[in-house]
Amino acid sequence: MARGQLRIYLGAAPGVGKTYAVLEEAQRRRGRGTDIVIGFVETHGRQHTAEMLDGLEVVPRRSVDYRGAAFTEMDVDAVLARAPQVAVVDELAHTNVPGSRNAKRWQDVQELLDAGINVLSTVNIQHLESLNDVVEQITGIVQRETVPDQVVRQADQVELIDMTPEALRRRMAHGNVYQPDKIDAALGNYFRVGNLTALRELALLWLADKVDEQLDRYRADHDIAKQWETRERVVVAVTGGPEGETLIRRAARIAGRSKGADLLALHVARSDGLAGADPALLAKHRVLVESLGGTYHQVAGADVPQALLDFARGVNATQLVLGASRRGRLAQLLSPGVGVTTTALSGAIDVHLVPHERIGRGRLPALGGVSALSPARRLSGFALAVFGLPLLTLLLRTLGEDLSLASDILLFLAMVIVVALVGGLWPALLAAVAGSLLLNFFFTPPLRTFNVANRENVLALAVFILVGVAVSAVVDLAARRTREAARASADAGTLATVAGSVLRGASPLQALLENLRETFQLDAVTVLERRDDVPPAPDCQGDPSAWRVAATVGGQPCVTPAQGDTAVAVDDQVTLVLRGPVPAAADRRIIEAFAAQAAIALRQERLAAEAAKAKPLAEADKMRTALLAAVSHDLRTPLASAVAAVEGLRSDDVAFSDEDRRELLATAAESLDRLSRLVANLLDMSRLQAGALGVAAVDVWLDEAVPTALDELGAPGRAVRVRIPDDLSAVRADPGLLQRVLVNVVSNALRFSPPDRPPLVTASEHGELVELRVIDHGPGIPEEQRDQVFLPFQRLGDRNNESGVGLGLALSRGLVEAMGGTLLPETTPGGGLTMVLNLLAVPPPAGLTSAEAAAADRAFAEGLHGPADGGRTGDTAEPTRQDR
């Protein structure tokens, strides 16, 4: 059976019309005779969306019971049994109720697709897993329901349902998205113009990337090699030379001329793995490219022009920026060079050859120094040439006429090759010249002269010298390559170790400097930063007032570049200063790479510090925004009720009965009481946020504090069951703040408890802590959402504004933590939520147990105030606790 096709309607935010569009498509297909059903559609109470369901077959939903409440989900089995051609399944990222066959709705959709059913679905950009953290940074809201990007990317069609932020806000203001009581809060929070604009850009960019993938796949499937200039992509080739910055900036200017153009920097490394570029300069070039909004890439290839063009064609590049050749004119005559070759093979790609300061100055010096072999090997080669050739000559003269000239030449050639293998180029050249002279003088007629009678002997002597030079050059080159490979391997190992330690460390800059110090056995490594008010100048290298220490490891830090034994300037502002043994010249490049990475790590630390400073400001701004949105409703409702009641009582137009007057007065009192609690919560939350909440901790007894809090709750509080042991120790807390906490937590439990199962308050003592548990048997809170209920202005589900601004639990946790305790949620066995309040217990006086201290306290309190009436003494018991 062929797999079904998936079509997804993607939106930037709720309300842009995804569900309406998918139902329009369903109606069109039904009109064409397609067998289509509605597997699941959520209209959210929107009239126009609900009207689009007319005439469409709807598969009944399946009811699921969870924690005493009934929920409905898509009936996958019913849709599979119905086996339509097309099924409409709304809200792809939805999380199914626990107990369902699949945890996520997109998994239900996969089952339908596997059964050969085509599916039309919807999803918002904020629900994509890869964008979850980005959306949180933009909106300040964590999206709990996500769908893997791969599910959406593998869809056969993705259609963007787009709407401008202004149009969406108008739709919301007209009541076409949310209910009227939620419009003000939504417009002031999630649906701000800036949020919607950023989300819209995310949706457009994500879809553009998917279109690019589809285009690349189409070109690959149809073997299309030529470039399609759908979007400008500028590739700049960097070699690790000093001209790299010029090329990168020129390429950035070229890319900047086209809106939305991509900038890509490419370095082609030698495929033999040998070092050929300055790693420090490459690191600086990478930083520059990324600061200009581009990306850095590196490939390996023996044929540089072909590697450049393969990469450019692979990314569908339209322009390629190269530097003019650094080689001299003679070298350019012998070989066309990378630029000319690339231009000849580029085809439809535009190639820019950019002039720079190093044109015609030759290539950078190769790594490895002037000599590839060690001094000992060179001395051995010279000794072998000086003593070996005379001994060979003496031996051949002893043999006399037994050997021909050809045999003599071969033996001398063998000796030259041995010298080349041992000592390299210069000893081999000496051996070749000396050997040719000895052959000419002792073995080539006429003997004992340097004249040569036979022209063939001249050719033989010339070939002898050429072979000796060629073999020695090959040996020297092989030794040089071996040394370069060893150096490159050591450098790569060092950098890999450094990178690993930096990634694993909590402080990348410190880890980087410590690795540099250990690698080169230095006494101290310091990163100096030029002060902002000091201009770059050579005469300030020894001025301590011009520099500040950004980071240091080891011994006494250097406060100026002049104090160090080695100084590596990363740029005009940052310098790496080393104190200790001076590194070898061959090691300086790796140290420069360390310096470039240190500068990057320093900038990252500065950015992280700036982000940390900005986070409290962002949190405060989010708090103020949420406060205004929440107060706009929750402050207005009780105020309006109180005003209406008072105005009614003052009116002379209506005659109220005594019962009506009492009812109006009760309404005004209740509204004002609610308003008073709201204002108190807001003030306390603002004090908590500012760190200015005063806590006066004293000894408090829970068997008195709990009944007092229940009394404040009025009639609902009388239903709460209380089980507090008589021998429980007192706790160290602020009585007023503790009462606020108890009222908030118990009222939250009352709100969600079934009428026949009121909350239960229990207490127990565990070591130095007293644990108070408020237990309810309501619907509970899923574990992944428990942290959300402790955020200010958040209500689980966020479905209505009737239960307050959502400050209760957030304020309660803050107050408890201010008193040195904790407030944690747990699952009630059998279903529900248990809030666990832990406070420090007050140790009993010396010589008394907790039970004896409690009994003595009660006896003393009853002696002063009479019976405690079940512990509900309110504030009158507090002085007796203090007197004890």
XYZ file of C-alpha atoms in Angstrom, residues 453-873:
421
model
C 88.362 12.633 -25.407
C 85.025 10.840 -26.060
C 81.784 12.813 -26.285
C 79.840 9.876 -24.818
C 81.911 10.160 -21.674
C 80.840 13.803 -21.398
C 77.192 12.730 -21.617
C 77.782 10.053 -19.009
C 79.361 12.528 -16.598
C 76.499 15.009 -17.125
C 73.842 12.355 -16.491
C 75.802 11.306 -13.421
C 75.568 14.828 -11.971
C 71.888 15.235 -12.882
C 70.900 11.924 -11.294
C 72.817 12.776 -8.138
C 71.136 16.184 -7.859
C 67.669 14.747 -8.590
C 67.961 11.989 -6.008
C 69.245 14.394 -3.371
C 66.365 16.824 -4.103
C 63.799 14.023 -3.722
C 65.338 12.935 -0.442
C 65.370 16.495 0.859
C 61.728 17.032 -0.201
C 60.650 13.767 1.431
C 62.387 14.725 4.646
C 60.781 18.178 4.532
C 57.309 16.668 4.000
C 57.867 14.213 6.833
C 58.812 17.038 9.135
C 55.817 19.122 8.028
C 53.498 16.157 8.597
C 54.873 15.612 12.073
C 54.534 19.311 12.878
C 50.975 19.430 11.478
C 50.025 16.319 13.434
C 51.427 17.777 16.656
C 49.671 21.098 16.073
C 46.387 19.353 15.280
C 46.672 17.237 18.411
C 47.381 20.320 20.509
C 44.439 22.235 19.061
C 42.127 19.233 19.441
C 43.096 18.876 23.104
C 42.592 22.586 23.650
C 39.207 22.571 21.928
C 38.042 19.623 24.010
C 39.103 21.176 27.282
C 37.538 24.505 26.351
C 34.220 22.889 25.433
C 34.147 20.880 28.646
C 35.242 23.734 30.914
C 32.974 26.184 32.657
C 35.314 29.091 31.785
C 36.539 28.700 28.171
C 39.025 31.585 28.327
C 40.701 30.361 31.505
C 40.859 26.800 30.151
C 42.398 28.039 26.904
C 45.107 30.048 28.651
C 45.891 27.214 31.055
C 46.345 24.795 28.137
C 48.653 27.258 26.407
C 50.737 27.624 29.567
C 51.030 23.862 30.044
C 51.765 23.146 26.368
C 54.748 25.505 26.150
C 55.842 25.321 29.834
C 55.285 29.024 30.442
C 55.349 30.828 33.776
C 52.342 33.085 33.099
C 49.922 33.799 30.266
C 47.970 37.064 30.261
C 45.377 38.595 27.957
C 45.734 42.385 27.972
C 43.069 44.718 26.638
C 43.808 48.286 25.624
C 41.697 50.822 27.479
C 39.015 52.501 25.408
C 40.413 56.004 25.898
C 43.938 55.055 24.738
C 44.567 55.180 20.957
C 46.829 52.516 19.375
C 50.436 53.700 19.469
C 53.843 51.980 19.626
C 54.981 54.109 22.584
C 52.251 52.744 24.907
C 53.561 49.145 24.966
C 55.233 49.796 28.314
C 52.586 52.106 29.811
C 50.588 50.282 32.559
C 47.836 52.910 32.453
C 47.072 52.040 28.832
C 46.225 48.391 29.497
C 43.978 46.319 31.717
C 44.260 42.590 32.493
C 41.301 40.770 30.927
C 42.401 37.260 32.020
C 45.524 35.587 33.358
C 46.821 32.202 34.522
C 50.069 31.150 36.181
C 52.312 33.431 38.201
C 52.528 37.203 38.402
C 50.620 38.626 35.416
C 52.153 41.070 32.979
C 50.441 44.457 33.080
C 51.970 45.674 29.795
C 53.085 43.868 26.608
C 56.654 45.032 27.231
C 56.861 43.084 30.507
C 56.422 39.725 28.779
C 59.022 37.624 27.007
C 56.689 37.127 24.028
C 53.740 39.287 22.924
C 51.237 38.354 20.213
C 48.890 41.135 19.110
C 45.486 39.773 18.074
C 44.205 43.192 16.974
C 44.520 46.816 18.024
C 42.753 46.160 21.330
C 43.792 42.668 22.507
C 47.328 41.320 23.055
C 48.420 37.927 24.387
C 51.512 38.232 26.605
C 53.665 35.232 27.588
C 56.221 35.090 30.392
C 58.687 32.207 30.336
C 60.789 30.353 27.739
C 60.621 31.995 24.329
C 58.828 29.591 21.935
C 60.567 28.468 18.769
C 59.809 30.309 15.559
C 57.920 27.265 14.221
C 55.657 27.336 17.301
C 54.671 30.978 16.919
C 51.901 30.203 14.440
C 50.188 27.824 16.831
C 50.520 30.445 19.574
C 48.891 32.986 17.241
C 46.010 30.526 16.778
C 45.732 30.317 20.574
C 45.669 34.120 20.705
C 42.898 34.377 18.117
C 40.800 31.807 19.989
C 41.466 33.630 23.260
C 40.111 36.838 21.736
C 36.990 34.962 20.612
C 36.527 33.449 24.066
C 36.971 36.887 25.651
C 34.262 38.358 23.422
C 31.960 35.446 24.215
C 32.428 35.993 27.944
C 31.699 39.697 27.523
C 28.551 38.918 25.527
C 27.445 36.397 28.145
C 27.989 38.986 30.871
C 26.001 41.580 28.925
C 23.227 39.037 28.385
C 23.198 38.267 32.104
C 22.867 41.976 32.874
C 20.076 42.366 30.339
C 18.140 39.342 31.566
C 16.836 40.970 34.784
C 15.777 43.990 32.753
C 13.960 41.741 30.303
C 12.333 39.859 33.170
C 11.254 43.143 34.732
C 9.834 44.323 31.426
C 7.987 41.044 31.005
C 6.687 41.358 34.553
C 5.434 44.890 33.930
C 3.774 43.851 30.688
C 2.079 40.880 32.290
C 1.055 43.018 35.252
C -0.651 45.613 33.054
C -2.406 42.936 31.003
C -3.605 41.030 34.058
C -4.605 44.046 36.112
C -6.595 45.415 33.184
C -9.193 42.739 33.906
C -8.718 41.507 37.452
C -8.499 44.980 38.968
C -11.352 46.308 36.930
C -13.869 43.555 37.738
C -14.044 43.887 41.549
C -13.737 47.653 41.289
C -16.675 47.796 38.887
C -18.741 45.537 41.154
C -18.040 47.667 44.221
C -18.780 50.902 42.363
C -22.024 49.474 40.991
C -23.168 48.352 44.460
C -22.345 51.685 46.096
C -23.944 53.699 43.287
C -27.059 51.562 43.593
C -27.291 52.222 47.319
C -26.839 55.961 46.772
C -29.476 56.145 44.086
C -32.777 57.751 45.005
C -34.583 56.369 41.966
C -34.914 52.818 43.295
C -36.294 51.722 46.652
C -34.334 48.756 47.961
C -35.587 46.377 50.574
C -33.469 45.576 53.602
C -32.502 42.247 52.053
C -31.442 43.966 48.798
C -29.385 46.474 50.726
C -27.635 43.712 52.665
C -26.925 41.902 49.418
C -25.496 45.019 47.778
C -23.378 45.749 50.831
C -22.137 42.149 50.829
C -21.260 42.466 47.132
C -19.342 45.690 47.743
C -17.540 44.199 50.750
C -16.639 41.045 48.829
C -15.376 43.050 45.841
C -13.320 45.382 48.010
C -11.916 42.433 49.937
C -10.912 40.781 46.662
C -9.420 44.062 45.488
C -7.495 44.415 48.756
C -6.021 40.915 48.429
C -5.067 41.587 44.819
C -3.294 44.850 45.654
C -1.529 43.208 48.603
C -0.313 40.379 46.360
C 0.905 42.828 43.755
C 2.764 44.899 46.338
C 4.372 41.838 47.893
C 5.385 40.507 44.489
C 6.965 43.848 43.600
C 8.868 43.807 46.906
C 10.063 40.290 46.196
C 11.226 41.286 42.719
C 13.070 44.271 44.161
C 14.542 42.274 47.071
C 13.011 44.714 49.550
C 10.587 42.425 51.380
C 11.102 42.618 55.134
C 10.872 39.343 57.083
C 10.400 39.359 60.869
C 10.901 35.704 61.802
C 9.562 34.500 65.180
C 8.419 31.193 66.643
C 5.082 30.219 65.070
C 2.926 27.207 65.960
C 1.169 25.628 62.999
C -1.802 24.398 65.051
C -2.628 28.080 65.540
C -1.489 29.504 62.182
C -3.489 27.042 60.060
C -6.911 27.649 61.731
C -6.336 31.410 61.521
C -5.706 31.146 57.766
C -8.821 28.985 57.346
C -10.885 31.559 59.220
C -9.741 34.189 56.724
C -11.077 32.044 53.881
C -14.570 32.205 55.376
C -17.167 29.506 54.714
C -15.070 27.516 52.163
C -12.262 27.217 54.723
C -14.529 25.415 57.209
C -14.663 22.390 54.883
C -10.890 21.868 55.004
C -9.787 18.946 57.182
C -6.818 19.591 59.494
C -4.556 16.987 61.113
C -1.709 18.602 63.053
C -0.036 16.654 65.904
C -0.111 18.273 69.334
C 3.597 17.632 69.897
C 4.730 19.380 66.687
C 7.594 21.836 67.134
C 7.200 25.497 66.335
C 8.599 26.851 63.072
C 10.715 29.913 62.448
C 8.645 32.201 60.219
C 7.021 35.581 59.784
C 3.426 35.135 61.061
C 1.891 37.545 58.564
C 3.751 36.143 55.558
C 3.048 32.552 56.634
C -0.655 33.318 56.869
C -0.559 34.787 53.346
C 1.106 31.624 52.081
C -1.406 29.334 53.774
C -4.373 31.337 52.471
C -3.046 31.241 48.892
C -2.139 27.548 48.904
C -5.322 26.357 50.622
C -7.552 28.547 48.418
C -5.828 27.060 45.350
C -6.556 23.556 46.681
C -10.196 24.486 47.364
C -10.603 25.820 43.840
C -9.682 22.502 42.217
C -10.994 19.990 44.795
C -14.192 18.015 44.109
C -17.105 19.086 46.376
C -17.218 15.684 48.060
C -13.460 15.528 48.739
C -12.278 18.742 50.426
C -8.547 19.416 50.895
C -6.598 17.975 53.805
C -3.867 19.820 55.758
C -1.373 17.630 57.609
C 1.931 18.335 59.349
C 4.896 16.252 60.490
C 8.407 16.800 61.762
C 11.544 15.455 60.063
C 14.816 16.308 61.782
C 15.351 20.064 61.568
C 12.352 20.631 59.288
C 8.604 20.805 59.817
C 6.667 19.643 56.779
C 3.159 20.987 56.104
C 1.222 19.238 53.336
C -1.884 20.685 51.641
C -3.494 17.751 49.835
C -6.238 17.941 47.216
C -7.818 15.319 44.948
C -8.474 17.534 41.935
C -7.195 17.105 38.359
C -3.591 17.716 39.432
C -0.812 19.190 37.312
C 1.277 17.253 34.748
C 4.865 16.981 35.913
C 6.246 18.879 32.910
C 3.976 21.864 33.709
C 4.624 22.168 37.444
C 7.246 24.878 37.136
C 4.859 26.970 35.046
C 2.334 27.447 37.859
C 5.007 29.182 39.951
C 5.571 31.880 37.318
C 3.905 35.243 37.966
C 0.712 35.911 35.989
C 0.450 32.308 34.814
C -2.552 30.077 35.251
C -2.432 26.464 34.160
C -4.252 26.280 30.868
C -4.664 30.076 30.702
C -8.321 29.623 29.825
C -10.043 32.226 31.927
C -9.429 35.283 34.019
C -11.921 34.478 36.739
C -9.405 32.900 39.079
C -7.194 35.948 39.513
C -4.021 37.186 37.926
C -2.087 34.028 38.697
C 0.037 35.463 41.497
C -0.950 33.152 44.349
C 1.487 30.271 43.981
C 4.267 32.466 42.572
C 3.960 34.818 45.527
C 3.694 31.925 47.973
C 6.914 30.324 46.790
C 8.703 33.678 46.981
C 7.450 34.335 50.507
C 8.405 30.849 51.703
C 11.893 31.150 50.233
C 12.261 34.557 51.877
C 11.582 32.810 55.223
C 14.235 30.164 54.484
C 11.840 27.395 53.465
C 10.696 25.623 50.305
C 7.371 25.083 48.540
C 7.269 22.078 46.222
C 4.448 20.293 44.337
C 3.907 16.532 44.466
C 1.364 14.161 42.987
C -1.345 13.046 45.410
C -1.671 9.240 45.459
C -4.883 8.423 43.619
C -4.841 11.729 41.710
C -4.519 15.350 42.658
C -1.866 17.773 43.827
C -0.036 18.053 47.132
C 1.794 21.263 47.996
C 4.623 20.544 50.458
C 5.728 23.475 52.652
C 9.026 22.945 54.515
C 10.109 25.354 57.270
C 12.885 25.266 59.846
C 11.787 23.776 63.158
C 12.522 25.614 66.413
C 14.465 23.298 68.756
C 12.782 22.795 72.204
C 14.410 24.280 75.328
C 17.173 22.254 76.955
C 15.815 19.330 78.951
C 12.380 19.290 77.269
C 11.039 17.293 74.363
C 8.931 18.874 71.634
C 5.747 17.451 73.182
C 6.641 18.750 76.657
C 7.480 22.197 75.267
C 4.188 22.328 73.365
C 2.185 21.233 76.438
C 3.908 23.825 78.632
C 3.218 26.516 76.055
C -0.465 25.673 75.865
C -0.842 25.555 79.644
C 0.818 28.949 79.918
C -1.358 30.397 77.152
C -4.593 29.082 78.735
C -3.526 30.518 82.075
C -3.308 33.989 80.511
C -6.121 33.889 77.999
C -8.370 30.989 78.870
C -9.021 27.939 76.669
C -7.601 28.270 73.170
C -10.854 27.194 71.477
C -9.328 24.450 69.458
C -6.199 26.413 68.719
C -8.018 29.208 66.850
C -6.680 31.992 69.002
